[in-house]
Amino acid sequence: MSRLRKPQWVLLALTIILSVVLSACGSNNSTTNANGNKPSEGGSSDKPVTISFIHWRGEDAAVLDNIIKKFEEENKNIKVETQVFPSDQYQSTAQAKLLDGSVGDVFASFPGAQFEAIAKAGLFTDLSGASFLANFTSSLIESGQKDGKQLAVPYQLVYNIPIYNVKLFEKYGIEVPKDWDGFLAAAEKLKQEGIVPIAFPGADIGPGQFMNPMVMNNAPDEDIFVKLEAGEAQLTDEWWVKTLTQFKELNDKGYFQKDALGTKGDAAGALFVQEKAAILATGSYQLVGNKKNNPDLQQGLIAPITVPADQAVFEGIHTTTFMLAVNSKSKHPEEAKKFLEFLSGKEIAGEYANGTGQNVTVKDVAYTSDELNAVAEWTSKKTRFQPRFTIKNAEVQKAVTSSIQAVLGGTEPAKAAADAQAIVNQQIGK
Amino acid sequence: MKKYAKLLPFFVPGIALYLALFIYPTVTGFYYSLTDWDGLSPSYQFVGADNYANVAKDIIFRKSIVNNIKFMVAVVIVQTVVSLLLALQLSKQKKVNVALRSLFFVPTILSSVSVGFIWTFVYDPSLGLLNGLLEAVGLSSWTQNWLGDAGIAIFSIAAVQAWAHIGQMIILFVAGLQAIPEELLESAKLDGATRLQLFFRVIWPLLAPAAAIVVSYTTIQSFKAFDLVFTMTGGGPAYSTEILSTYIYNSAFMNYTFGKASTASVYFLLLISFITFLQFRALRTDRVSY
C-alpha cells in the first residue's frame, strides 16, 4: 500500500462529511418577550398561558414589542413570546418548527409559494367567520384565502410600483405619464438634464418588483401566470415578449443607471435618496426609509403604463403580505386568535403602521405621515394583486425574473422568453 | 482480541456521534430522494427513481453543475498557484514572514457571509472600491460590472473564495516545505541544480502530498461555497452563478421540493467524491525516499 492510500480514504470521508454538512441548516434566532428580555421558563400553578409568535420582520420588533405589552396588560393571563428570524431563515427553518406546534401559535407567512406549501401541510387554522375579519378591507385579505376558507390575514399593504421624486418632476416640468410614450419622454427629459431616470436594482429585487407594473397592462388578465403554470399561456406569447422588449428599450436608451445588473437595492436606493435618480423601481415600502435618509424628499408613486392610455386597464400593483395566521397544531388557538383580534383593532393597527412606516389592510386607520397618506390614496385606484405572487412555483418565478436579467445582459427578448419557457415547461411537466 | 475489547467503550462516543450526525442524515437524505416530500407535509408518496431522472434532465441543475465546475477550476488554479508561490516566499523562518503568514490568514477567520457582503460593496459597479481604484490609477478601461455581467460574475466570486481561504493553503504548503530537510536542498545545489530543477526535481515531489490535500480541500470548499454566492448574487444574473448548493437550497426551501433537493444532494455527493478521487489519482506519487 502506498503512503497516500490512507490519506485518500481520510479525505474521501472528509469530502462526504462536508457534503452532508452542507445540507444541514442552522438557525440563529433571537427570542424576546414584550420587554425585550429573554423569556423565563417555569412558574407557579397560576402561570399564564404563553403563546409563541414567530415572524421575519426584525425591523418591526420594537413596535411589535410595545403592542404586545399593551396586549398583555389587557389580557393578564396571556403572555406572548416573540421569535424573529431573518427572512431567508424563515423560509428554510422557521416553518419547519411549526410542525410540532411548539412554536408559532401565531405565525406570519409570505403570499405565493410559501402560503401554498403551508396550506398543503394543513398548518393553517381556518379563521373563516372570525368576528375580527370585519376589521379588514375585505378585498385586501383575499390573498389569505384558499378553497373558500380564510387561512391567514395579510397585515401589510404594499404598492409594488416605482417611487418618484416629485420635486425633480416639477423642476423639469414633467407630468406623471399616462402611457408608454409619455413614460419614455419623461425618462428622456430626465436623462438630458443629467439625472438618472430610473434607479433599478437589477442584482436583486429590481426584476421581481418592476416586472409587475411593466406586465400589468400588457397582460391585463389577472390569471395570466396561473394560466402559465397550467400550460395555457406561454412566456413566448406577445404579452411577455413585449414586456421584455420594453425592459430592453429602457436599458438600451440608458434610462437605467449604468451597470444596472450589478446594482443592489441599497445602492439603487442611495442614488434615489441623493437625488441623482428621479425614479426608484421598487415599491412603497421604501418611502419612509427614503424620507429618513433625506427629509427634504417629496415622494409619490408612479407606475409605467406600457400601453396607450385608452388601453390601460390598471393603474398600479398592490400586495398584501405579512400574512398572520394561527397554527393548526397550536395548544392555545383561542388565545392566538385573541392576539390576532387585538392586532386588527384600528388603533393598534395604526400604531403598527405609523411606527413601522408600512400601510396596513385594516380599515379606517389614521396615518400620521405624508408617505403613508400618499400610499393610502392608492386604495381608491384600480390596482391588481402583484402578478409575481400569483406564481406558485418558485422555479417558475425565478425563470420569469431571470429572463429580465438575461435581456438586460444582452439576450434578445424572444430568446430570453424561449429559454425561460423551457424551464417553465420542465417545471409544469410539459 | 480481548485486548481490543477493553478499548471498545472508548470508541462508543465517537461512533455514536458519527452514526447520529453522518450516517443517519445520509441515509434519510437518500430515503427522501425517493419521495415527493415537500418538506412540510406529514404525508408523501414514494416516486422511486423519478426524482433522479427529473433532476438529471433539469436545465438549471445542469447549468449549476457547469457553473460549479467553472468555479471550482478557477478557485483551485488561483488558490493553489498563488498559495504555493506565497508559501515558497514565506516558508523561511524570518520574523517578517511569520507576521505576513498571520496577515494572509486573517480572511480565513471571517464569516463567509460577512466576506460576501464586504465584497459585494467592493464589486459595486458605480460605488465600489475596485472600480474606483482602477479609475484612480488610470485603468478605467479595466472597470467591469463584476457581479452583473453573466460572463464574469462566477469568476468574480471565485476570486473572493480564493482570497478568503488562501491563508489556510499557505499554512499547509509552508508545513510541507518546512518538512523538507535543508541538507537535501543543499546537496542538490552542490550538484549544480538550477532553481527550476530544484523546484521540480526535489521540492515538488516531496510537496505532492501537501498539494493533494490543498487541491482536494479547495475542491470541497468550492463546492460548498453557498454563503458567498447566496449573499453576493443569489445565483444571478440569469442563473450565471447558480451552483449546486444554491440549487439544492432553492429546491428545498424556496420551491418546497425536498425530495428533489435530496436527489440533487446525492448527485452532489457522487460528483464531489468522483472529482476528489480523480484528483488523488492525478496527484498520486510513488513514495519518495531520502
XYZ file of C-alpha atoms in Angstrom:
720
model
C 0.000 0.000 0.000
C 1.464 3.377 -0.918
C 1.765 6.170 1.633
C -1.071 8.079 0.063
C -3.687 5.408 0.413
C -4.655 6.211 3.985
C -4.956 9.977 3.447
C -7.002 9.167 0.360
C -9.596 7.370 2.441
C -9.484 10.021 5.135
C -10.042 12.747 2.580
C -12.793 10.854 0.847
C -14.544 10.518 4.202
C -13.940 14.216 4.848
C -15.409 15.008 1.461
C -18.546 13.041 2.219
C -18.924 14.597 5.657
C -18.540 18.130 4.313
C -21.056 17.441 1.575
C -23.590 16.229 4.083
C -22.861 19.075 6.480
C -23.658 21.480 3.661
C -27.203 20.223 3.570
C -27.712 20.909 7.248
C -29.050 24.304 8.161
C -28.566 26.011 11.478
C -30.558 28.888 12.813
C -29.605 31.826 14.874
C -32.706 33.419 16.149
C -33.416 35.864 18.842
C -36.063 35.198 21.404
C -37.507 38.124 23.258
C -40.626 38.828 25.180
C -42.577 42.046 25.168
C -39.984 43.667 27.360
C -37.157 42.652 25.117
C -35.822 40.191 27.665
C -35.183 36.511 27.366
C -38.341 34.734 28.397
C -38.037 32.748 31.584
C -39.260 29.231 31.971
C -41.212 27.780 34.809
C -43.572 29.467 37.182
C -46.357 28.768 39.561
C -49.568 26.858 39.082
C -51.425 30.050 38.105
C -48.907 30.613 35.367
C -50.487 32.457 32.452
C -50.780 30.855 29.040
C -47.801 31.631 26.852
C -48.253 31.849 23.124
C -45.450 31.962 20.620
C -45.377 34.493 17.790
C -42.845 33.972 15.003
C -42.125 36.254 12.065
C -39.285 37.646 9.975
C -39.674 41.401 10.419
C -36.820 42.288 12.744
C -37.211 45.936 11.764
C -40.694 45.936 13.330
C -39.657 44.233 16.557
C -39.627 47.340 18.768
C -43.067 48.470 17.606
C -44.500 44.984 17.980
C -42.977 44.640 21.451
C -44.886 47.758 22.576
C -48.083 46.415 21.061
C -47.535 43.075 22.792
C -47.011 44.884 26.092
C -50.439 46.505 25.673
C -51.965 43.160 24.738
C -50.539 41.531 27.862
C -51.869 44.368 30.026
C -55.328 43.809 28.577
C -55.056 40.035 28.816
C -53.363 39.299 32.120
C -53.453 35.547 31.594
C -51.705 35.569 28.194
C -48.017 36.093 27.564
C -46.587 36.449 24.074
C -43.096 35.232 23.259
C -41.703 36.526 20.006
C -39.083 34.878 17.840
C -37.739 36.845 14.903
C -35.890 35.056 12.117
C -34.094 36.649 9.185
C -36.407 36.242 6.191
C -34.185 33.701 4.403
C -34.019 31.559 7.567
C -37.752 31.978 7.980
C -38.149 30.266 4.637
C -35.734 27.478 5.486
C -36.015 26.670 9.176
C -38.784 28.551 10.961
C -41.637 26.991 9.053
C -40.369 23.513 9.920
C -40.742 24.481 13.587
C -44.469 24.918 13.052
C -44.868 21.196 12.524
C -44.950 20.145 16.171
C -46.785 23.226 17.452
C -44.029 24.034 19.949
C -43.576 27.476 18.400
C -45.636 29.745 16.209
C -49.089 29.662 17.775
C -49.319 32.845 15.747
C -47.041 32.979 12.730
C -46.545 35.022 9.598
C -46.155 33.767 6.051
C -45.389 35.146 2.615
C -48.031 35.002 -0.102
C -47.407 32.682 -3.050
C -45.299 29.527 -2.799
C -44.875 29.593 0.983
C -48.571 30.162 1.658
C -49.438 27.286 -0.674
C -46.941 24.907 0.952
C -48.115 25.687 4.478
C -51.748 25.333 3.384
C -50.957 21.974 1.782
C -49.295 20.847 5.021
C -52.509 21.733 6.878
C -50.787 24.124 9.274
C -53.309 26.957 8.958
C -56.290 27.184 11.296
C -59.435 28.148 9.399
C -60.267 31.669 10.522
C -63.459 31.914 8.452
C -66.250 33.513 10.416
C -63.991 35.133 12.992
C -65.509 38.462 14.055
C -62.228 40.369 13.706
C -62.174 39.760 9.936
C -64.683 42.605 9.664
C -61.904 44.995 10.748
C -60.058 44.396 7.482
C -60.761 45.734 3.992
C -62.258 42.553 2.559
C -60.648 42.890 -0.879
C -57.221 43.148 0.739
C -57.326 39.874 2.622
C -58.228 37.686 -0.328
C -54.641 36.522 -0.738
C -55.066 34.723 2.599
C -57.969 32.664 1.264
C -57.865 29.194 -0.213
C -60.695 26.865 -1.153
C -63.204 29.327 0.275
C -61.506 29.452 3.694
C -59.748 32.397 5.304
C -56.488 30.742 6.337
C -54.450 33.859 7.061
C -54.905 37.619 7.264
C -52.391 39.732 5.363
C -51.491 42.631 7.640
C -49.352 44.841 5.408
C -50.393 46.644 2.265
C -47.663 47.490 -0.223
C -47.790 49.078 -3.665
C -45.129 47.492 -5.857
C -44.734 50.426 -8.189
C -41.828 52.834 -8.540
C -41.322 55.834 -6.291
C -40.622 59.163 -7.956
C -39.068 62.417 -6.801
C -41.917 64.928 -7.003
C -39.649 67.990 -6.806
C -37.448 66.805 -9.691
C -40.501 66.162 -11.854
C -41.801 69.651 -11.056
C -38.402 71.251 -11.598
C -38.175 69.872 -15.147
C -41.858 70.328 -15.909
C -42.603 66.627 -16.203
C -46.168 65.416 -15.784
C -46.837 61.921 -14.458
C -47.042 59.981 -17.741
C -50.257 58.282 -18.780
C -48.854 55.983 -21.467
C -45.640 54.353 -22.687
C -44.623 57.185 -24.998
C -45.110 59.624 -22.145
C -43.017 57.445 -19.857
C -40.193 57.311 -22.390
C -40.414 61.069 -22.969
C -40.200 61.727 -19.227
C -37.185 59.430 -18.938
C -35.508 61.119 -21.906
C -36.059 64.578 -20.438
C -34.509 63.488 -17.129
C -31.569 61.924 -18.936
C -30.985 65.139 -20.886
C -30.932 67.031 -17.596
C -28.171 64.767 -16.286
C -30.401 62.851 -13.895
C -30.551 59.045 -13.902
C -34.165 58.462 -14.937
C -34.642 55.112 -13.152
C -32.568 53.619 -10.352
C -33.030 49.905 -10.978
C -31.630 47.316 -8.533
C -31.103 44.671 -11.193
C -28.890 42.487 -8.995
C -31.570 41.597 -6.501
C -35.096 42.943 -6.004
C -35.470 45.019 -9.164
C -36.651 42.420 -11.693
C -39.157 40.895 -9.275
C -40.580 44.287 -8.362
C -40.559 46.219 -11.625
C -41.912 43.319 -13.695
C -45.293 43.768 -12.023
C -46.280 47.223 -13.308
C -44.484 46.503 -16.577
C -46.657 43.468 -17.272
C -49.931 44.610 -15.680
C -51.406 46.154 -18.847
C -49.533 44.012 -21.363
C -51.380 41.066 -19.855
C -54.457 42.518 -18.137
C -55.747 39.025 -17.398
C -55.086 38.689 -13.664
C -54.778 34.933 -14.036
C -52.092 35.120 -16.711
C -49.424 33.467 -14.552
C -51.908 30.925 -13.237
C -52.507 30.056 -16.887
C -48.761 29.966 -17.489
C -48.387 27.339 -14.779
C -51.346 25.450 -16.171
C -49.729 25.388 -19.608
C -52.471 27.593 -21.084
C -50.197 30.612 -21.652
C -46.567 30.896 -22.693
C -43.779 33.326 -21.948
C -43.118 33.274 -25.681
C -46.536 34.862 -26.233
C -46.756 38.506 -27.214
C -47.551 39.816 -23.687
C -44.237 38.698 -22.138
C -42.021 39.234 -25.177
C -43.411 42.783 -25.358
C -42.673 43.295 -21.657
C -39.096 42.093 -22.145
C -38.752 44.305 -25.221
C -39.811 47.309 -23.152
C -37.287 46.404 -20.459
C -34.646 46.239 -23.178
C -35.764 49.588 -24.547
C -35.366 51.258 -21.158
C -31.921 49.704 -20.777
C -30.692 50.392 -24.322
C -31.763 54.028 -24.131
C -29.780 54.472 -20.929
C -32.787 55.109 -18.726
C -31.475 52.749 -16.052
C -28.233 53.638 -14.297
C -25.034 52.186 -15.789
C -24.445 48.503 -14.956
C -27.933 48.070 -13.530
C -27.488 44.303 -13.287
C -24.672 44.807 -10.782
C -26.650 47.237 -8.626
C -28.272 46.004 -5.432
C -31.216 47.535 -3.620
C -29.145 49.632 -1.213
C -27.081 51.203 -3.985
C -30.166 51.954 -6.105
C -31.858 53.434 -3.040
C -28.809 55.614 -2.396
C -28.964 57.009 -5.951
C -32.579 57.994 -5.380
C -32.097 59.400 -1.881
C -29.162 61.504 -3.078
C -31.456 62.810 -5.842
C -29.136 61.504 -8.542
C -32.019 59.370 -9.808
C -35.612 60.531 -10.257
C -37.394 57.177 -10.071
C -36.682 54.185 -7.835
C -38.013 50.959 -9.321
C -39.012 49.196 -6.102
C -42.154 49.893 -4.087
C -43.986 51.901 -1.442
C -42.267 50.023 1.394
C -39.195 52.196 0.807
C -40.938 55.565 1.112
C -40.400 56.030 4.835
C -36.811 54.813 4.741
C -36.019 57.225 1.911
C -37.556 60.092 3.863
C -35.493 59.190 6.912
C -32.324 59.361 4.843
C -33.321 62.582 3.112
C -36.005 64.596 4.947
C -36.254 67.030 2.013
C -37.534 64.356 -0.347
C -41.047 64.710 -1.704
C -42.152 61.349 -2.997
C -45.003 59.899 -4.945
C -45.779 56.620 -6.670
C -45.623 56.262 -10.421
C -46.487 53.190 -12.468
C -45.221 52.793 -16.024
C -48.226 52.465 -18.310
C -46.864 50.272 -21.082
C -49.821 50.684 -23.450
C -51.688 53.648 -24.974
C -53.697 55.466 -22.286
C -57.059 54.293 -23.613
C -55.946 50.652 -23.371
C -54.743 50.856 -19.789
C -56.795 48.631 -17.518
C -54.758 49.003 -14.333
C -53.101 51.966 -12.655
C -50.842 50.044 -10.322
C -49.966 46.968 -8.296
C -50.720 46.111 -4.720
C -49.504 43.297 -2.497
C -50.870 42.214 0.806
C -48.244 40.379 2.781
C -47.037 39.585 6.313
C -49.905 37.123 6.446
C -50.782 36.395 10.054
C -52.181 33.005 10.921
C -52.889 30.617 13.755
C -51.025 27.313 13.750
C -53.395 24.347 13.498
C -51.047 22.492 15.890
C -51.342 25.241 18.499
C -52.291 24.174 22.003
C -53.751 27.639 22.614
C -55.749 28.523 19.494
C -58.234 30.764 21.306
C -55.501 32.881 22.869
C -53.760 33.042 19.492
C -56.965 34.280 17.842
C -57.357 36.826 20.638
C -53.928 38.189 19.756
C -54.880 38.441 16.067
C -58.078 40.221 17.058
C -56.039 42.692 19.101
C -53.720 43.378 16.165
C -56.706 44.022 13.902
C -58.067 46.878 16.004
C -57.711 50.156 14.127
C -55.834 51.906 16.959
C -53.284 49.120 17.275
C -53.008 48.686 13.501
C -52.432 52.444 13.281
C -49.706 52.230 15.912
C -48.071 49.448 13.897
C -48.410 51.327 10.603
C -47.118 54.664 11.863
C -44.361 53.013 13.858
C -43.061 50.857 11.043
C -43.883 53.025 8.015
C -45.976 50.265 6.462
C -49.564 50.648 5.332
C -51.980 48.067 6.661
C -55.024 46.184 5.436
C -57.088 47.216 8.456
C -59.919 49.666 7.745
C -60.137 53.295 8.939
C -56.575 53.552 10.180
C -55.320 57.101 10.794
C -51.925 57.514 9.141
C -49.738 60.285 10.503
C -47.050 60.627 7.830
C -47.243 62.153 4.345
C -45.781 58.973 2.885
C -48.387 56.662 4.385
C -51.174 59.038 3.397
C -49.804 59.226 -0.156
C -49.953 55.445 -0.314
C -53.417 55.359 1.252
C -54.674 57.436 -1.706
C -53.892 54.481 -3.942
C -56.575 52.379 -2.296
C -59.127 54.196 -4.465
C -57.198 53.499 -7.690
C -57.600 50.495 -9.922
C -54.770 48.220 -8.924
C -54.254 44.488 -9.201
C -52.591 41.980 -6.902
C -48.891 41.516 -7.578
C -48.692 39.184 -10.613
C -45.375 37.669 -9.461
C -47.026 36.346 -6.304
C -49.672 34.541 -8.333
C -46.850 32.240 -9.481
C -46.992 29.328 -7.065
C -43.840 27.562 -8.246
C -40.676 29.370 -7.109
C -38.631 27.975 -10.009
C -41.137 29.376 -12.495
C -40.968 32.694 -10.679
C -37.189 32.647 -10.920
C -37.323 31.754 -14.621
C -39.540 34.782 -15.223
C -37.317 37.240 -13.334
C -34.163 35.697 -14.807
C -35.471 36.347 -18.308
C -35.483 40.057 -17.423
C -31.868 39.822 -16.255
C -30.979 37.954 -19.444
C -32.447 40.725 -21.597
C -30.594 43.402 -19.649
C -27.469 41.304 -20.156
C -27.870 41.446 -23.929
C -30.049 38.443 -24.812
C -32.775 39.103 -27.383
C -36.251 39.236 -25.793
C -37.611 36.374 -27.910
C -34.706 34.116 -26.962
C -34.841 35.068 -23.285
C -38.560 34.295 -23.297
C -37.983 30.950 -25.023
C -35.221 29.982 -22.566
C -37.466 30.828 -19.630
C -40.392 28.947 -21.176
C -38.209 25.838 -21.472
C -37.689 25.952 -17.687
C -41.401 26.547 -17.124
C -42.254 23.546 -19.326
C -39.929 21.380 -17.283
C -41.456 22.577 -14.022
C -45.035 22.014 -15.092
C -44.156 18.664 -16.660
C -44.934 19.544 -20.245
C -8.830 -9.747 20.558
C -9.594 -9.426 24.289
C -7.078 -6.648 24.459
C -9.080 -4.709 21.857
C -12.411 -5.480 23.539
C -11.302 -3.425 26.524
C -10.795 -0.456 24.263
C -14.253 -0.686 22.751
C -16.021 1.661 25.225
C -13.631 4.418 24.217
C -14.887 4.191 20.656
C -18.576 4.358 21.577
C -18.978 8.176 21.848
C -17.215 8.741 18.556
C -19.140 6.023 16.774
C -22.439 7.267 18.233
C -21.750 10.800 17.027
C -20.702 9.510 13.636
C -23.889 7.482 13.303
C -26.115 10.322 14.503
C -24.505 13.179 12.615
C -23.353 11.480 9.444
C -24.794 8.069 8.725
C -28.362 8.864 9.817
C -28.684 12.139 7.811
C -27.076 10.498 4.787
C -29.421 7.518 4.870
C -32.521 9.666 5.478
C -31.414 12.041 2.730
C -31.193 9.123 0.339
C -34.580 7.865 1.568
C -36.245 11.234 0.916
C -34.656 11.367 -2.523
C -37.037 8.551 -3.444
C -40.117 10.515 -2.346
C -42.085 13.585 -3.405
C -41.960 15.103 0.113
C -42.315 18.894 0.167
C -40.507 19.321 3.483
C -43.614 20.277 5.420
C -46.498 17.928 4.754
C -46.942 14.951 7.063
C -47.506 12.627 4.114
C -45.632 11.901 0.910
C -45.507 9.376 -1.894
C -42.696 7.106 -2.993
C -41.714 8.011 -6.525
C -38.843 5.579 -6.955
C -36.172 6.849 -9.327
C -38.375 9.596 -10.813
C -36.533 12.359 -8.969
C -33.217 11.061 -10.296
C -34.483 11.138 -13.870
C -36.110 14.557 -13.465
C -33.142 16.196 -11.767
C -30.740 14.791 -14.364
C -32.845 16.431 -17.094
C -33.309 19.685 -15.207
C -31.925 22.635 -17.177
C -30.989 24.599 -14.059
C -29.352 21.585 -12.411
C -27.161 21.117 -15.476
C -26.315 24.802 -15.532
C -25.434 24.671 -11.868
C -23.029 21.766 -12.453
C -21.306 23.624 -15.306
C -21.089 26.795 -13.203
C -19.797 24.837 -10.226
C -17.082 23.190 -12.287
C -16.036 26.576 -13.732
C -15.994 27.968 -10.213
C -14.025 25.011 -8.866
C -11.396 25.113 -11.633
C -10.897 28.856 -11.164
C -10.617 28.578 -7.385
C -8.314 25.526 -7.469
C -5.932 27.071 -10.003
C -5.770 30.511 -8.399
C -5.655 29.291 -4.828
C -3.115 26.520 -5.398
C -0.743 28.522 -7.558
C -0.876 31.717 -5.527
C -0.659 29.970 -2.165
C 2.280 27.864 -3.375
C 4.169 30.926 -4.647
C 3.498 32.772 -1.402
C 4.444 29.714 0.677
C 7.777 29.457 -1.141
C 8.465 33.050 -0.078
C 7.078 32.752 3.432
C 8.476 29.369 4.427
C 11.787 30.787 5.554
C 11.897 31.386 9.310
C 12.015 35.163 9.423
C 10.015 37.382 11.746
C 8.505 39.284 8.850
C 7.349 36.021 7.255
C 5.593 34.945 10.442
C 3.765 38.293 10.503
C 2.843 38.007 6.815
C 1.560 34.459 7.264
C -0.727 35.722 10.033
C -1.869 38.558 7.784
C -2.761 36.190 4.953
C -4.648 34.011 7.433
C -6.947 36.837 8.607
C -9.634 36.410 5.866
C -9.991 32.761 6.876
C -11.362 33.690 10.286
C -14.043 35.994 8.882
C -17.523 34.569 8.397
C -18.251 33.893 4.751
C -21.485 35.880 4.961
C -19.522 38.947 6.108
C -16.976 38.344 3.369
C -19.797 38.159 0.829
C -21.304 41.442 1.962
C -17.939 43.212 2.077
C -17.014 42.101 -1.425
C -20.446 42.964 -2.781
C -19.656 46.562 -1.852
C -16.123 46.277 -3.240
C -17.510 44.996 -6.556
C -20.353 47.531 -6.834
C -20.039 48.918 -10.366
C -20.605 52.581 -9.535
C -19.784 52.999 -5.833
C -17.370 50.083 -5.402
C -13.794 50.236 -4.230
C -12.423 48.089 -7.059
C -13.691 50.141 -9.994
C -12.855 53.316 -8.048
C -9.292 52.107 -7.579
C -8.924 51.168 -11.256
C -10.178 54.588 -12.303
C -7.858 56.300 -9.833
C -4.784 54.642 -11.353
C -5.870 55.389 -14.929
C -7.208 51.948 -15.770
C -10.817 52.960 -16.474
C -10.970 50.543 -19.382
C -10.458 47.684 -16.920
C -13.522 48.519 -14.879
C -16.221 45.860 -15.045
C -19.718 45.092 -13.915
C -18.128 42.424 -11.733
C -21.249 40.755 -10.399
C -23.731 41.957 -13.016
C -22.039 40.577 -16.121
C -23.136 36.989 -16.654
C -19.808 36.198 -18.330
C -17.594 37.105 -15.382
C -19.760 37.018 -12.254
C -18.854 33.421 -11.375
C -15.139 34.236 -11.638
C -15.566 37.359 -9.504
C -16.998 35.180 -6.747
C -14.255 32.587 -7.327
C -11.652 35.283 -6.706
C -13.273 36.086 -3.367
C -13.422 32.399 -2.472
C -9.702 32.072 -3.244
C -8.890 35.205 -1.242
C -10.898 34.027 1.732
C -9.169 30.644 2.049
C -5.669 31.315 0.776
C -4.266 31.612 4.307
C -5.107 28.003 5.116
C -3.411 26.790 1.931
C -0.295 28.801 2.649
C -0.065 27.178 6.073
C -0.389 23.698 4.519
C 2.294 24.394 1.924
C 4.597 26.039 4.462
C 4.273 22.960 6.690
C 5.137 20.767 3.708
C 8.099 22.934 2.743
C 9.454 23.070 6.266
C 9.367 19.271 6.419
C 11.881 19.063 3.550
C 15.370 18.607 5.041
C 17.687 21.520 4.379
C 20.554 19.088 3.629
C 18.629 17.701 0.684
C 18.280 21.145 -0.862
C 21.907 21.973 -0.130
C 23.187 18.777 -1.773
C 21.032 19.422 -4.846
C 22.532 22.900 -5.100
C 26.038 21.442 -4.732
C 25.247 19.043 -7.572
C 24.557 22.118 -9.721
C 20.736 22.082 -9.792
C 19.172 25.258 -11.145
C 16.298 26.878 -9.208
C 13.775 25.329 -11.587
C 15.385 21.903 -11.317
C 15.483 22.285 -7.557
C 11.761 23.006 -7.501
C 10.580 20.380 -9.980
C 13.020 17.571 -9.122
C 13.290 17.961 -5.362
C 10.692 20.250 -3.800
C 7.600 19.355 -5.844
C 7.844 15.534 -5.441
C 8.182 15.979 -1.699
C 5.404 18.560 -1.657
C 2.948 16.485 -3.705
C 1.140 15.033 -0.660
C 0.553 18.563 0.655
C -0.539 19.665 -2.830
C -3.011 16.772 -2.979
C -4.549 17.911 0.292
C -4.634 21.551 -0.844
C -6.287 20.686 -4.164
C -8.878 18.338 -2.687
C -9.662 20.687 0.205
C -10.003 23.590 -2.220
C -12.294 21.495 -4.408
C -14.526 20.661 -1.460
C -14.539 24.302 -0.335
C -15.505 25.498 -3.795
C -18.412 23.073 -3.952
C -19.510 24.250 -0.525
C -19.414 27.948 -1.403
C -23.093 28.502 -0.716
C -22.796 31.532 1.574
C -20.724 33.603 -0.823
C -22.958 33.002 -3.829
C -26.119 33.454 -1.778
C -25.033 36.811 -0.369
C -23.295 38.187 -3.452
C -25.570 37.262 -6.356
C -28.209 34.800 -5.196
C -27.370 32.732 -8.275
C -27.952 35.541 -10.779
C -27.815 37.293 -13.113
C -29.932 34.879 -15.157
C -28.580 31.724 -13.423
C -24.985 32.578 -14.327
C -23.790 31.966 -10.761
C -26.247 29.250 -9.786
C -24.200 26.428 -8.262
C -25.181 23.076 -6.830
C -25.552 24.262 -3.257
C -27.841 27.168 -4.211
C -29.807 24.834 -6.471
C -30.322 22.429 -3.565
C -31.294 25.264 -1.215
C -33.794 26.711 -3.689
C -35.309 23.297 -4.398
C -35.738 22.518 -0.703
C -36.687 25.820 0.846
C -37.987 28.112 -1.876
C -39.808 25.623 -4.064
C -40.737 23.057 -1.404
C -39.469 20.070 -3.372
C -37.487 18.396 -0.616
C -37.352 15.066 -2.411
C -35.832 16.693 -5.470
C -33.346 18.602 -3.290
C -32.309 15.341 -1.600
C -31.789 13.788 -5.028
C -29.600 16.704 -6.074
C -27.643 16.239 -2.826
C -26.994 12.593 -3.684
C -25.759 13.612 -7.138
C -23.655 16.282 -5.437
C -22.110 13.667 -3.152
C -21.287 11.387 -6.075
C -19.843 14.197 -8.161
C -17.611 15.618 -5.458
C -16.411 12.114 -4.499
C -15.614 11.348 -8.125
C -13.722 14.603 -8.662
C -11.765 14.121 -5.443
C -10.899 10.569 -6.491
C -9.667 11.812 -9.885
C -7.561 14.494 -8.240
C -5.911 11.966 -5.985
C -5.210 9.721 -8.919
C -3.679 12.617 -10.798
C -1.602 13.826 -7.868
C -0.585 10.408 -6.572
C 3.152 9.985 -6.417
C 5.236 6.996 -5.636
C 6.706 7.001 -2.198
C 9.588 9.402 -2.144
C 12.557 8.333 -0.032
C 15.501 10.371 1.062
